[in-house]
Short mmCIF file of C-alpha atoms in Angstrom, two decimals:
data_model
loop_
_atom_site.label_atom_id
_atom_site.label_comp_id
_atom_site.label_asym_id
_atom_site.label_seq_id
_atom_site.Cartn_x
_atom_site.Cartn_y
_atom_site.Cartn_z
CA UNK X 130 37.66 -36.77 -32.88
CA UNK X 131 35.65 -35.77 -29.44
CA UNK X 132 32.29 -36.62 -29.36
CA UNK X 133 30.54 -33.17 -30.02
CA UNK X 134 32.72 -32.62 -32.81
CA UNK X 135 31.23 -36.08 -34.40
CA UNK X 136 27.83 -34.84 -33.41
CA UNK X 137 28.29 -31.62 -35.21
CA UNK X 138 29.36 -33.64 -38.33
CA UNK X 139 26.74 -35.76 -38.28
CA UNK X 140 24.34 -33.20 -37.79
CA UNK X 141 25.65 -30.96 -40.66
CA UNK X 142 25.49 -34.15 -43.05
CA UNK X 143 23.20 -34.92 -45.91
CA UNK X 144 19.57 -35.46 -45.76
CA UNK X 145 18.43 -38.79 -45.01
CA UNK X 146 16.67 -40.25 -48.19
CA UNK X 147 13.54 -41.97 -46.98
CA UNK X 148 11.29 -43.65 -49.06
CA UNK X 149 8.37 -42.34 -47.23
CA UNK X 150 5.05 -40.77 -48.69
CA UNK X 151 2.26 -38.94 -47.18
CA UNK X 152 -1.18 -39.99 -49.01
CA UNK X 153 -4.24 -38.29 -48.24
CA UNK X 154 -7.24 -39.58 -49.84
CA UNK X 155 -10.71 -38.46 -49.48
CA UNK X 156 -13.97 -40.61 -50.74
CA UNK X 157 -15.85 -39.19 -53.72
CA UNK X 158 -18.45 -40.96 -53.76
CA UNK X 159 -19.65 -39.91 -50.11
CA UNK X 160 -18.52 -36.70 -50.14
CA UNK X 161 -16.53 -34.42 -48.03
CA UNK X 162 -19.01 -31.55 -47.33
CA UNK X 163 -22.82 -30.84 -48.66
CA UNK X 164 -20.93 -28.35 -51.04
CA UNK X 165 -18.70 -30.37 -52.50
CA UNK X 166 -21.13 -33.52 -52.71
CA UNK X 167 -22.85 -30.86 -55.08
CA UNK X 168 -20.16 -29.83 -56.93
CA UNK X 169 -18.83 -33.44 -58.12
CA UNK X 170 -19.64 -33.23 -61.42
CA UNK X 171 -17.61 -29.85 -62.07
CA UNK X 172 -13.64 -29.00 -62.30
CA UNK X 173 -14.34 -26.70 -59.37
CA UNK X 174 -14.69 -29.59 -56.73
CA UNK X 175 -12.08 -31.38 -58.15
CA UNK X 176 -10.00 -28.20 -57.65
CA UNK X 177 -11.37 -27.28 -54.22
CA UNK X 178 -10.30 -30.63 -53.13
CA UNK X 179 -6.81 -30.75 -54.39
CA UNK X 180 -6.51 -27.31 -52.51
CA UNK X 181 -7.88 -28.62 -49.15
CA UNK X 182 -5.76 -32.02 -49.56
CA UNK X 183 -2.65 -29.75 -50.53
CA UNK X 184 -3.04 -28.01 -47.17
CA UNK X 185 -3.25 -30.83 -45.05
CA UNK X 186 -0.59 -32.78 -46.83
CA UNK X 187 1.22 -30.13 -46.29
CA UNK X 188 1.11 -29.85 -42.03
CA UNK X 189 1.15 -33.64 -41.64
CA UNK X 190 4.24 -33.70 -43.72
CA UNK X 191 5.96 -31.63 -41.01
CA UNK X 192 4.60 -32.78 -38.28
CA UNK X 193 6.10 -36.60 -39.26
CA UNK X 194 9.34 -35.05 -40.17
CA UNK X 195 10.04 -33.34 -36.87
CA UNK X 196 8.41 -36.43 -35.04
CA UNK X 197 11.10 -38.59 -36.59
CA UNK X 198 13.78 -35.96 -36.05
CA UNK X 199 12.66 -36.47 -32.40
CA UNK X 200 12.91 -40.35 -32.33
CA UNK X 201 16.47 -40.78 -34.10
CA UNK X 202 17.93 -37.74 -32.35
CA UNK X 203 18.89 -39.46 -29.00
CA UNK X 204 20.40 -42.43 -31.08
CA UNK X 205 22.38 -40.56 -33.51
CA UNK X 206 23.94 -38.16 -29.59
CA UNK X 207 24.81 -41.52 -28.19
CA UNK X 208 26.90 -42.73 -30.87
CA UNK X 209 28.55 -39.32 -31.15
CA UNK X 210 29.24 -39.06 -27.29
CA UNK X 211 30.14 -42.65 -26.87
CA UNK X 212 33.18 -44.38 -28.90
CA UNK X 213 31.80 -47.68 -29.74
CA UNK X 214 34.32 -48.14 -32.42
CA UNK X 215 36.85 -49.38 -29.66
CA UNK X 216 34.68 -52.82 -29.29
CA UNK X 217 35.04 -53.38 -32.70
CA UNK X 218 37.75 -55.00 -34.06
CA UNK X 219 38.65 -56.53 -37.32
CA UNK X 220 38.03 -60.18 -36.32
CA UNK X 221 35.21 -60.22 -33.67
CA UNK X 222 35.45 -63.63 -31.67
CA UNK X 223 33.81 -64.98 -28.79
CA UNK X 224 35.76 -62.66 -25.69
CA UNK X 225 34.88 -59.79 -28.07
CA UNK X 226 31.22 -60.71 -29.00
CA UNK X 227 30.80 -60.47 -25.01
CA UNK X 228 32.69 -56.91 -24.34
CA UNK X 229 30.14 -56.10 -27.21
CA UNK X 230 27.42 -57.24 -25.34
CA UNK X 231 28.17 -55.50 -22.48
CA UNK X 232 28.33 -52.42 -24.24
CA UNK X 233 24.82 -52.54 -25.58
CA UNK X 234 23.61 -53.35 -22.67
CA UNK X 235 24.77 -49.85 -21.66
CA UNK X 236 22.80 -48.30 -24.69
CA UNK X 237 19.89 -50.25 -23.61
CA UNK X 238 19.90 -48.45 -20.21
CA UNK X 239 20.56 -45.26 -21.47
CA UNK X 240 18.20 -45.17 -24.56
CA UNK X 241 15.35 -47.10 -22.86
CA UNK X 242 15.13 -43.68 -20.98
CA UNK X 243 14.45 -42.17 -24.38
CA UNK X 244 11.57 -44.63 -25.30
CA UNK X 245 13.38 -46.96 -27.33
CA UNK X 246 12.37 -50.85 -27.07
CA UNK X 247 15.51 -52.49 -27.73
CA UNK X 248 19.50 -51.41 -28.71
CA UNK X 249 21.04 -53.61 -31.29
CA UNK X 250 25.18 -53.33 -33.15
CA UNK X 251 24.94 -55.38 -36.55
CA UNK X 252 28.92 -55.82 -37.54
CA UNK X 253 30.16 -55.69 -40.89
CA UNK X 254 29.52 -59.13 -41.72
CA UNK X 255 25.52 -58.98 -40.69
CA UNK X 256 25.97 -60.42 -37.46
CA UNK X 257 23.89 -58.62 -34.98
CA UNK X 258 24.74 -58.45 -31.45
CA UNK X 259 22.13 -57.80 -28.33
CA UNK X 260 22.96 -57.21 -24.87
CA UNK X 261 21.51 -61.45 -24.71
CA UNK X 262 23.96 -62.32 -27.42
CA UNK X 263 24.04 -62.74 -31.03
CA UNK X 264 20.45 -62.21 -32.83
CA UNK X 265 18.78 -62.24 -36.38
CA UNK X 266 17.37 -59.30 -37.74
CA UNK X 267 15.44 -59.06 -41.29
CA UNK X 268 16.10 -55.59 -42.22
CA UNK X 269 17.17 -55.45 -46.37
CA UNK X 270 20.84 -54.78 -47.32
CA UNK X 271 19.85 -51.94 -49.33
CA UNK X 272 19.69 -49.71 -46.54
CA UNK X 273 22.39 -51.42 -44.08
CA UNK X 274 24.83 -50.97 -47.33
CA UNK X 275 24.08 -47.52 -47.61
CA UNK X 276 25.02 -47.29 -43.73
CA UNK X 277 28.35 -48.77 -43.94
CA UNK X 278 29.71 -47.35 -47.41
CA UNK X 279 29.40 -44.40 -45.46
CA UNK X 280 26.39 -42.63 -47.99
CA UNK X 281 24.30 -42.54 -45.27
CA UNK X 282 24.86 -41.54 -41.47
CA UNK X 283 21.29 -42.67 -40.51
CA UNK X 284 17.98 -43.91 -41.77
CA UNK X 285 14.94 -45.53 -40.32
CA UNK X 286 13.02 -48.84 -41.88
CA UNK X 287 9.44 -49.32 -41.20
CA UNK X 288 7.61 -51.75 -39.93
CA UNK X 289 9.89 -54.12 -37.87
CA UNK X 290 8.12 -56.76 -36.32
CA UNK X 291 9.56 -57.26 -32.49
CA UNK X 292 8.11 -59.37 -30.01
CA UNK X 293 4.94 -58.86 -31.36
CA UNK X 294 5.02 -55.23 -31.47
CA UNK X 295 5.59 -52.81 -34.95
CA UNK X 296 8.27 -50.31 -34.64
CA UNK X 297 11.06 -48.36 -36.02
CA UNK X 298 14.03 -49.59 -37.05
CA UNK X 299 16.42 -46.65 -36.48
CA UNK X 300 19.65 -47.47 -37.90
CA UNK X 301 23.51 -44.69 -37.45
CA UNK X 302 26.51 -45.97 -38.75
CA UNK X 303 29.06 -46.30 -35.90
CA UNK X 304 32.69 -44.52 -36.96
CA UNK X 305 35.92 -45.14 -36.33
CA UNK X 306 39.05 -42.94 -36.05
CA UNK X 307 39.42 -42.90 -39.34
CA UNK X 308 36.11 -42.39 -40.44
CA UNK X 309 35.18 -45.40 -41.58
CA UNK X 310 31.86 -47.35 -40.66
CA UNK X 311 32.81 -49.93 -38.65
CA UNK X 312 29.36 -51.34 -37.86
CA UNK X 313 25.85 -49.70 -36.97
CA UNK X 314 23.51 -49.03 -33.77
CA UNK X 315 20.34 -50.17 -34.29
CA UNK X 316 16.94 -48.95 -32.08
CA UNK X 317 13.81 -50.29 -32.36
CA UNK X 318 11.44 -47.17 -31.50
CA UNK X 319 7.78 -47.89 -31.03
CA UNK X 320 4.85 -46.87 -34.21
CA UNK X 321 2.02 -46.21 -31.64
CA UNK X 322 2.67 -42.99 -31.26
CA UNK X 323 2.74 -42.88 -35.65
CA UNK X 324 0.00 -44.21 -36.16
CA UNK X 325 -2.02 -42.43 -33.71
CA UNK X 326 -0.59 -39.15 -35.48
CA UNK X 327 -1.94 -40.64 -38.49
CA UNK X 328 -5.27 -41.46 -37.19
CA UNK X 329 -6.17 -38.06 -35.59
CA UNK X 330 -5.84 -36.32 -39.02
CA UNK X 331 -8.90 -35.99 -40.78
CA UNK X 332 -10.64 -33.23 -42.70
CA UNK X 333 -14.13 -33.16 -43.93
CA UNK X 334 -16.33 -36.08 -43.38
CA UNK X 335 -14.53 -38.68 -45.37
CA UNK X 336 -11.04 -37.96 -45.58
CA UNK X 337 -8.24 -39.21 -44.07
CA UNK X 338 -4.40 -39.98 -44.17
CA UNK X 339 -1.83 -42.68 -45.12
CA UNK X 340 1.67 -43.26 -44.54
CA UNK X 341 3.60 -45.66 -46.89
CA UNK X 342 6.94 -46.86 -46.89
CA UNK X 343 7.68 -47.53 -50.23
CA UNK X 344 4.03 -48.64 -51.42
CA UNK X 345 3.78 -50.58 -47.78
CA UNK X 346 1.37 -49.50 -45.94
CA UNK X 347 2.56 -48.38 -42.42
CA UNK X 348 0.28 -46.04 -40.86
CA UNK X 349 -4.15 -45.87 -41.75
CA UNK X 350 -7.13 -45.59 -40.36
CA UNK X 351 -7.88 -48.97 -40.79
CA UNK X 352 -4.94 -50.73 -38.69
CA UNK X 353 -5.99 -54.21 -40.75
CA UNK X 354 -4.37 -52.07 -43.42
CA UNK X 355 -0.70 -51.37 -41.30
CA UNK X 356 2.07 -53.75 -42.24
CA UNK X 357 -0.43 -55.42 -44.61
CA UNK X 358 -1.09 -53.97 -47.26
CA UNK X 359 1.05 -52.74 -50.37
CA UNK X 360 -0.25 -50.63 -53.06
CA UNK X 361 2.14 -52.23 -55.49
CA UNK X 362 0.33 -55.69 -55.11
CA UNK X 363 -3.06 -54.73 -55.91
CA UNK X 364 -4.46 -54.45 -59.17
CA UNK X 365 -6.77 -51.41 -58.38
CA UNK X 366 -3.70 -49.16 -56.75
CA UNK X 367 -1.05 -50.92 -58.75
CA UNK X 368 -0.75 -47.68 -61.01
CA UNK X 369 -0.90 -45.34 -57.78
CA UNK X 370 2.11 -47.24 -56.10
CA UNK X 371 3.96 -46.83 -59.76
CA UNK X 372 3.24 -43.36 -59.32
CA UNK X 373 3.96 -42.89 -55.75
CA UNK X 374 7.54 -44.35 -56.55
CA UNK X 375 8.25 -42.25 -59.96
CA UNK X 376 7.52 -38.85 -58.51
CA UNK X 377 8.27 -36.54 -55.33
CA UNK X 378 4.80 -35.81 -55.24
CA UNK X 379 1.06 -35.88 -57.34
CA UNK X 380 -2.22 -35.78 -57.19
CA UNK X 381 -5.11 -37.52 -59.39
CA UNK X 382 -8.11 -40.02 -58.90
CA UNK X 383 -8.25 -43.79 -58.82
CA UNK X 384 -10.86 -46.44 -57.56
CA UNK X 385 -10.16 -48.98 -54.83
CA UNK X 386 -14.14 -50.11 -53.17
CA UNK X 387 -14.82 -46.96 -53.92
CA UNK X 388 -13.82 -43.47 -55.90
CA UNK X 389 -10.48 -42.03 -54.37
CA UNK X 390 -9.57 -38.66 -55.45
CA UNK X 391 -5.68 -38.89 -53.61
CA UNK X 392 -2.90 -36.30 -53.13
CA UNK X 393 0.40 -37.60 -52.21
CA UNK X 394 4.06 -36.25 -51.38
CA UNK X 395 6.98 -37.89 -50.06
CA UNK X 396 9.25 -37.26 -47.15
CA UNK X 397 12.77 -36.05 -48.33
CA UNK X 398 13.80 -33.70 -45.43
CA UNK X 399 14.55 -35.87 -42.56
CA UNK X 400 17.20 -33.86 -41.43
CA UNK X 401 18.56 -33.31 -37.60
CA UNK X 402 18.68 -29.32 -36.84
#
């Protein structure tokens, strides 16, 4: 199969199922605007606020979807131009381990160009191989599985600790001839660039945005928060993460320091167009 015709396939295949939510929270008990600070004790500024969280929710939602869109895009076109499959064989020993190598070390050049950090190829039995040798990497065999039985093309994990840096984990199964997954190319993509998208949305006076993966906490305000701390751990926002993982979206009030009212909805439409 030529390279654009694996592109097109990949492109045309099912959406990537990302456990990713959007929370946007704004603080009751300071207020958001003199009007609503008035209007507290009434259904109508519970209702106004829903309606101005809804909105926002809304645009960040698709401005994170297209941003990742943007980031896994050049990974998923260099596996579809470039046959990696052919380095892969059934019983990878030392000579082939280093023709491996070599052949990241290619993706490195070319996808360092694109702003990734670092190109990895984890092989069927979890050994991962970088253009330096053979590596560990700590990302959970939930998602690699899902990669290599071939349910998934792509998907990204979030945060992955490298060299003291969080990033992306963007993972696209690599296919051979016969469509089978033989192994999977693996780009760690800087969060700056997240979390500063996270970090310039605000509304009102008090409001402000969230990004969890799962209940993790991956993108805030508060960066002591990033890669720290999970709403499923924490006795005040223990019933919020339950919720957060039960439904596609919601919206209600809870109280963590202070009183939240929260709308959240997750991201279910990273798709390439």
């Amino acid at each position: 199969m030529h390279g654009g015709d694996r592109l097109l396939k990949i492109l045309k295949s099912k959406r990537t199922d990302l456990i990713i939510a959007i929370v946007i929270s704004s603080i009751l008990s300071l207020g958001i605007v003199i009007l609503i600070a008035h209007l507290l004790a009434n259904s109508v500024a519970i209702h106004l606020i829903s309606r101005i969280q809804t909105t926002v929710v809304e645009k960040i939602t698709s401005d994170i979807e297209k941003y990742l869109e943007q980031i896994v895009r050049p990974l998923v076109k260099y596996t579809a131009d470039n046959d990696l499959s052919i380095y892969i064989k059934g019983a990878m020993d030392e000579l082939s381990i280093r023709l491996l190598q070599w052949e990241v070390a290619n993706a490195n050049n070319a996808l360092r160009l694109e702003g990734y950090l670092e190109i990895f190829i984890m092989l069927k039995d979890n050994r991962v191989v970088s253009e330096d040798g053979l590596v560990k990497m700590s990302i959970p065999t939930k998602i690699t599985e899902m990669i290599f039985s071939g349910e998934k093309e792509h998907d990204i994990y979030m945060l992955y600790e490298y060299k003291g840096k969080k990033s992306i984990a963007v993972l696209v199964g690599i296919k051979g001839p016969d469509g089978e997954t033989k192994a999977i190319l693996i780009g760690l993509y800087p969060a700056d660039d997240l979390q500063k998208l996270i970090v310039q949305t605000k509304f009102g006076k008090s409001g402000y945005v969230g990004l969890l993966y799962g209940t993790l906490t991956v993108a805030h305000p508060m960066e002591e928060y990033v890669g720290n701390f999970d709403l499923a751990n924490n006795r005040w926002t223990k019933s919020f993460a339950e919720m957060i993982m039960k439904y596609e979206k919601g919206e209600g009030i809870y109280t963590f320091q202070v009183k939240n009212s929260q709308h959240f909805a997750k991201l279910r439409n990273i798709i390439l167009r």
